[in-house]
Short mmCIF file of C-alpha atoms in Angstrom, two decimals:
data_model
loop_
_atom_site.label_atom_id
_atom_site.label_comp_id
_atom_site.label_asym_id
_atom_site.label_seq_id
_atom_site.Cartn_x
_atom_site.Cartn_y
_atom_site.Cartn_z
CA ARG E 720 14.92 -65.23 17.27
CA PHE E 721 15.75 -63.41 14.41
CA VAL E 722 17.72 -60.98 15.60
CA ARG E 723 19.55 -63.14 17.90
CA ARG E 724 20.74 -65.66 15.69
CA PRO E 725 23.21 -63.35 13.76
CA ALA E 726 24.02 -61.52 18.11
CA PRO E 727 23.76 -63.82 20.01
CA GLU E 728 26.31 -62.04 22.52
CA ILE E 729 22.75 -59.07 23.53
CA PRO E 730 21.39 -59.95 26.32
CA ALA E 731 17.80 -61.86 25.88
CA LEU E 732 16.09 -59.30 27.97
CA ASP E 733 17.28 -56.18 26.01
CA LEU E 734 16.80 -57.73 22.50
CA LEU E 735 12.65 -58.31 23.78
CA SER E 736 13.02 -54.43 25.22
CA MET E 737 14.01 -53.71 21.84
CA GLY E 738 11.41 -55.05 19.93
CA THR E 739 8.43 -54.46 22.43
CA TRP E 740 8.43 -51.62 24.65
CA SER E 741 11.68 -49.35 22.87
CA GLY E 742 10.60 -49.94 19.45
CA ALA E 743 7.03 -48.79 19.86
CA ARG E 744 8.76 -45.53 22.58
CA ALA E 745 10.66 -45.06 19.46
CA LEU E 746 7.75 -44.63 17.24
CA GLY E 747 5.69 -42.55 20.32
CA ARG E 748 3.13 -45.82 20.53
CA GLU E 749 3.86 -46.86 24.01
CA THR E 750 0.86 -45.82 25.24
CA GLU E 751 -0.74 -47.83 22.92
CA ALA E 752 1.90 -50.77 22.46
CA GLY E 753 5.25 -52.26 23.91
CA SER E 754 4.16 -54.11 26.61
CA LEU E 755 1.02 -56.73 27.91
CA ASN E 756 -1.46 -53.42 30.28
CA ILE E 757 -4.74 -53.03 30.57
CA GLY E 758 -5.92 -49.99 27.64
CA LYS E 759 -3.50 -51.59 25.46
CA TYR E 760 -3.12 -53.03 22.23
CA ALA E 761 -2.85 -57.07 23.47
CA ASP E 762 -0.93 -58.37 20.62
CA PHE E 763 1.52 -61.66 21.20
CA ALA E 764 2.68 -65.15 21.05
CA VAL E 765 2.79 -68.21 23.29
CA ILE E 766 5.88 -70.63 23.14
CA PRO E 767 5.85 -73.24 25.14
CA TRP E 768 9.27 -73.87 27.18
CA GLU E 769 10.67 -76.33 30.28
CA SER E 770 12.75 -74.00 33.17
CA ASP E 771 15.83 -76.01 33.28
CA GLY E 772 15.69 -74.43 36.98
CA ARG E 773 19.25 -72.33 36.12
CA SER E 774 18.82 -70.32 32.28
CA ARG E 775 16.61 -67.36 32.67
CA GLY E 776 13.34 -68.29 30.87
CA TRP E 777 13.77 -65.06 28.46
CA GLU E 778 17.11 -67.15 26.70
CA MET E 779 15.37 -70.40 26.52
CA ILE E 780 12.61 -69.07 24.75
CA LEU E 781 14.77 -66.87 22.35
CA GLY E 782 17.40 -70.00 22.27
CA SER E 783 14.11 -72.71 21.68
CA GLU E 784 13.52 -73.39 18.22
CA ALA E 785 9.42 -74.19 19.14
CA ALA E 786 6.74 -72.88 17.42
CA PRO E 787 4.26 -70.70 18.72
CA THR E 788 1.31 -72.58 19.96
CA ALA E 789 -0.92 -69.55 19.66
CA ALA E 790 -0.36 -65.62 18.85
CA TYR E 791 -3.12 -63.40 20.14
CA VAL E 792 -3.87 -59.21 17.88
CA GLY E 793 -5.85 -57.03 19.79
CA GLY E 794 -6.47 -59.39 22.50
CA GLU E 795 -7.58 -62.08 19.62
CA VAL E 796 -7.14 -65.33 18.98
CA ALA E 797 -5.02 -64.54 15.30
CA HIS E 798 -3.92 -68.15 15.28
CA PRO E 799 -4.57 -70.48 17.40
CA ALA E 800 -3.08 -73.23 19.60
CA PRO E 801 -3.34 -76.86 18.27
CA THR E 802 -5.89 -79.00 19.30
#
């Protein structure tokens, strides 16, 4: 979202790729990070969104102001969802 604001013309999927798989590849760490696969670090955030049936999910997530409800680092809850 931070990168999206000054560069709204870049497609959401490209931005997400830059910050995940492409970023890990650039650092030579694609075998351990950059995607959710068995044997890789599971670092991710859970962001709520509702589909409008027209927009792609990635575009909606990057355009949303919703706060993450949980964050995981190494597959463990680092910031739990509010109860």
